């Protein structure tokens, strides 16, 4: 009887244990499930951004359901999160410029011009700290009804970017036709091993 109770209790604990799994991406631990805006999200994919042979940062993409194409990611309902953890020190202003350039490279000029006020505000967010140090994490969250929030060093920076197009443009930095890193694009879409 005690054995049956023990096995039953262990079976009840297994789902909870499965929910708390983490994966290691170049020394950065990422949860396979998180909650954002009271909604459960799953890790769609994660990988490393390389510049030449150097590791720059890890990125993990969280969605309400798995998606294997950029279109499916953008169409996925509910909140979304991209988490980035620096693997080396980099000038923050330079990082902001790279993000702005990545948005511009993956959009038509007319669509990009409509987002310029938000792009300038985002660049300002990244230019405030002098350096994005190795080990620091920042988050890009899409929360329906709120907008895009950028969190740096655990603090939400400024007001939400209200336009859904702004979040989509940010995602195209990594998932667009000219991604920052093709291997990272595949990894975020869950296509890499």
GROMACS .gro file of C-alpha atoms in nm:
model
  193
    1UNK     CA    1   0.000   0.000   0.000
    2UNK     CA    2   0.279   0.244   0.089
    3UNK     CA    3   0.458   0.158  -0.236
    4UNK     CA    4   0.142   0.240  -0.434
    5UNK     CA    5   0.110   0.573  -0.252
    6UNK     CA    6   0.477   0.651  -0.318
    7UNK     CA    7   0.446   0.567  -0.689
    8UNK     CA    8   0.127   0.774  -0.714
    9UNK     CA    9   0.291   1.072  -0.545
   10UNK     CA   10   0.598   1.040  -0.768
   11UNK     CA   11   0.378   1.029  -1.078
   12UNK     CA   12   0.206   1.351  -0.969
   13UNK     CA   13   0.544   1.521  -0.926
   14UNK     CA   14   0.677   1.426  -1.271
   15UNK     CA   15   0.474   1.685  -1.466
   16UNK     CA   16   0.596   1.958  -1.230
   17UNK     CA   17   0.955   1.846  -1.280
   18UNK     CA   18   0.909   1.845  -1.656
   19UNK     CA   19   0.786   2.206  -1.643
   20UNK     CA   20   1.107   2.327  -1.480
   21UNK     CA   21   1.357   2.197  -1.736
   22UNK     CA   22   1.636   2.421  -1.858
   23UNK     CA   23   1.863   2.404  -2.158
   24UNK     CA   24   2.219   2.526  -2.179
   25UNK     CA   25   2.312   2.751  -2.471
   26UNK     CA   26   2.682   2.833  -2.457
   27UNK     CA   27   2.677   2.846  -2.077
   28UNK     CA   28   2.348   3.043  -2.056
   29UNK     CA   29   2.061   2.860  -1.890
   30UNK     CA   30   1.720   2.906  -2.052
   31UNK     CA   31   1.395   2.772  -1.911
   32UNK     CA   32   1.198   2.562  -2.158
   33UNK     CA   33   0.874   2.720  -2.030
   34UNK     CA   34   0.800   3.063  -1.886
   35UNK     CA   35   0.496   3.276  -1.803
   36UNK     CA   36   0.449   3.621  -1.953
   37UNK     CA   37   0.141   3.836  -1.889
   38UNK     CA   38  -0.018   3.538  -1.711
   39UNK     CA   39   0.017   3.322  -2.026
   40UNK     CA   40   0.235   3.012  -2.055
   41UNK     CA   41   0.503   3.025  -2.326
   42UNK     CA   42   0.735   2.756  -2.460
   43UNK     CA   43   1.091   2.797  -2.581
   44UNK     CA   44   1.055   2.783  -2.958
   45UNK     CA   45   1.429   2.779  -3.018
   46UNK     CA   46   1.759   2.922  -2.897
   47UNK     CA   47   2.106   2.975  -3.035
   48UNK     CA   48   2.419   3.187  -3.048
   49UNK     CA   49   2.485   3.500  -3.254
   50UNK     CA   50   2.832   3.484  -3.406
   51UNK     CA   51   3.028   3.773  -3.555
   52UNK     CA   52   3.306   3.614  -3.761
   53UNK     CA   53   3.427   3.342  -3.521
   54UNK     CA   54   3.334   3.527  -3.201
   55UNK     CA   55   3.029   3.449  -2.990
   56UNK     CA   56   2.839   3.773  -2.927
   57UNK     CA   57   2.517   3.670  -2.748
   58UNK     CA   58   2.265   3.393  -2.699
   59UNK     CA   59   1.902   3.442  -2.796
   60UNK     CA   60   1.593   3.247  -2.702
   61UNK     CA   61   1.246   3.289  -2.853
   62UNK     CA   62   0.935   3.213  -2.645
   63UNK     CA   63   0.588   3.173  -2.798
   64UNK     CA   64   0.248   3.039  -2.695
   65UNK     CA   65   0.294   2.753  -2.942
   66UNK     CA   66   0.578   2.622  -3.157
   67UNK     CA   67   0.636   2.792  -3.494
   68UNK     CA   68   0.887   2.693  -3.763
   69UNK     CA   69   0.872   2.990  -4.002
   70UNK     CA   70   0.902   3.367  -3.960
   71UNK     CA   71   0.542   3.410  -4.077
   72UNK     CA   72   0.419   3.158  -3.819
   73UNK     CA   73   0.616   3.333  -3.542
   74UNK     CA   74   0.464   3.670  -3.627
   75UNK     CA   75   0.114   3.520  -3.657
   76UNK     CA   76   0.132   3.333  -3.326
   77UNK     CA   77  -0.128   3.481  -3.092
   78UNK     CA   78  -0.059   3.608  -2.743
   79UNK     CA   79   0.254   3.737  -2.575
   80UNK     CA   80   0.603   3.667  -2.712
   81UNK     CA   81   0.951   3.709  -2.570
   82UNK     CA   82   1.300   3.727  -2.713
   83UNK     CA   83   1.568   3.700  -2.450
   84UNK     CA   84   1.928   3.800  -2.525
   85UNK     CA   85   2.225   3.734  -2.299
   86UNK     CA   86   2.557   3.891  -2.390
   87UNK     CA   87   2.853   3.654  -2.416
   88UNK     CA   88   3.107   3.933  -2.452
   89UNK     CA   89   3.132   4.304  -2.377
   90UNK     CA   90   3.010   4.531  -2.656
   91UNK     CA   91   2.949   4.904  -2.683
   92UNK     CA   92   2.575   4.954  -2.616
   93UNK     CA   93   2.539   5.231  -2.874
   94UNK     CA   94   2.690   5.001  -3.136
   95UNK     CA   95   2.444   4.728  -3.042
   96UNK     CA   96   2.155   4.975  -3.080
   97UNK     CA   97   2.286   5.077  -3.424
   98UNK     CA   98   2.313   4.713  -3.531
   99UNK     CA   99   1.954   4.650  -3.425
  100UNK     CA  100   1.833   4.961  -3.611
  101UNK     CA  101   2.025   4.853  -3.921
  102UNK     CA  102   1.884   4.500  -3.894
  103UNK     CA  103   1.530   4.641  -3.887
  104UNK     CA  104   1.599   4.865  -4.187
  105UNK     CA  105   1.762   4.585  -4.387
  106UNK     CA  106   1.454   4.364  -4.347
  107UNK     CA  107   1.179   4.615  -4.432
  108UNK     CA  108   1.060   4.822  -4.725
  109UNK     CA  109   1.174   5.181  -4.695
  110UNK     CA  110   0.820   5.324  -4.659
  111UNK     CA  111   0.734   5.081  -4.377
  112UNK     CA  112   1.064   5.152  -4.200
  113UNK     CA  113   1.014   5.530  -4.224
  114UNK     CA  114   0.688   5.498  -4.028
  115UNK     CA  115   0.882   5.334  -3.743
  116UNK     CA  116   1.167   5.587  -3.725
  117UNK     CA  117   1.044   5.756  -3.402
  118UNK     CA  118   1.038   5.413  -3.230
  119UNK     CA  119   1.375   5.316  -3.378
  120UNK     CA  120   1.530   5.638  -3.246
  121UNK     CA  121   1.380   5.576  -2.902
  122UNK     CA  122   1.512   5.218  -2.905
  123UNK     CA  123   1.860   5.342  -3.002
  124UNK     CA  124   1.846   5.584  -2.708
  125UNK     CA  125   1.762   5.297  -2.472
  126UNK     CA  126   2.074   5.112  -2.581
  127UNK     CA  127   2.299   5.418  -2.577
  128UNK     CA  128   2.232   5.499  -2.209
  129UNK     CA  129   2.456   5.230  -2.058
  130UNK     CA  130   2.807   5.264  -2.199
  131UNK     CA  131   2.856   4.892  -2.241
  132UNK     CA  132   2.651   4.577  -2.263
  133UNK     CA  133   2.868   4.352  -2.050
  134UNK     CA  134   2.909   3.979  -2.091
  135UNK     CA  135   2.649   3.798  -1.882
  136UNK     CA  136   2.390   4.078  -1.896
  137UNK     CA  137   2.046   3.986  -2.023
  138UNK     CA  138   1.784   4.199  -2.188
  139UNK     CA  139   1.431   4.110  -2.294
  140UNK     CA  140   1.208   4.214  -2.581
  141UNK     CA  141   0.846   4.134  -2.493
  142UNK     CA  142   0.530   4.167  -2.700
  143UNK     CA  143   0.222   4.190  -2.479
  144UNK     CA  144  -0.111   4.230  -2.661
  145UNK     CA  145  -0.293   4.541  -2.543
  146UNK     CA  146   0.031   4.687  -2.404
  147UNK     CA  147   0.289   4.673  -2.683
  148UNK     CA  148   0.661   4.601  -2.700
  149UNK     CA  149   0.858   4.635  -2.377
  150UNK     CA  150   1.237   4.635  -2.363
  151UNK     CA  151   1.386   4.531  -2.031
  152UNK     CA  152   1.755   4.603  -1.963
  153UNK     CA  153   1.925   4.489  -1.641
  154UNK     CA  154   1.587   4.386  -1.498
  155UNK     CA  155   1.426   4.729  -1.556
  156UNK     CA  156   1.163   4.810  -1.819
  157UNK     CA  157   1.305   5.098  -2.024
  158UNK     CA  158   1.057   5.372  -2.102
  159UNK     CA  159   0.704   5.332  -2.227
  160UNK     CA  160   0.578   5.050  -2.444
  161UNK     CA  161   0.612   5.071  -2.821
  162UNK     CA  162   0.242   5.043  -2.902
  163UNK     CA  163   0.258   4.941  -3.270
  164UNK     CA  164   0.254   4.566  -3.346
  165UNK     CA  165   0.465   4.653  -3.652
  166UNK     CA  166   0.750   4.761  -3.425
  167UNK     CA  167   0.773   4.420  -3.259
  168UNK     CA  168   0.746   4.247  -3.598
  169UNK     CA  169   1.028   4.468  -3.730
  170UNK     CA  170   1.244   4.378  -3.430
  171UNK     CA  171   1.182   4.006  -3.488
  172UNK     CA  172   1.289   4.043  -3.850
  173UNK     CA  173   1.638   4.137  -3.728
  174UNK     CA  174   1.676   3.767  -3.650
  175UNK     CA  175   1.404   3.608  -3.864
  176UNK     CA  176   1.391   3.828  -4.177
  177UNK     CA  177   1.524   3.780  -4.530
  178UNK     CA  178   1.860   3.927  -4.420
  179UNK     CA  179   1.895   3.797  -4.064
  180UNK     CA  180   2.176   3.898  -3.832
  181UNK     CA  181   2.295   3.534  -3.838
  182UNK     CA  182   2.148   3.254  -4.055
  183UNK     CA  183   2.238   2.980  -3.806
  184UNK     CA  184   2.073   3.176  -3.525
  185UNK     CA  185   1.761   3.222  -3.741
  186UNK     CA  186   1.736   2.844  -3.785
  187UNK     CA  187   1.798   2.792  -3.415
  188UNK     CA  188   1.522   3.036  -3.310
  189UNK     CA  189   1.284   2.857  -3.548
  190UNK     CA  190   1.372   2.526  -3.382
  191UNK     CA  191   1.544   2.393  -3.696
  192UNK     CA  192   1.896   2.344  -3.562
  193UNK     CA  193   2.017   2.051  -3.361
   0.00000   0.00000   0.00000
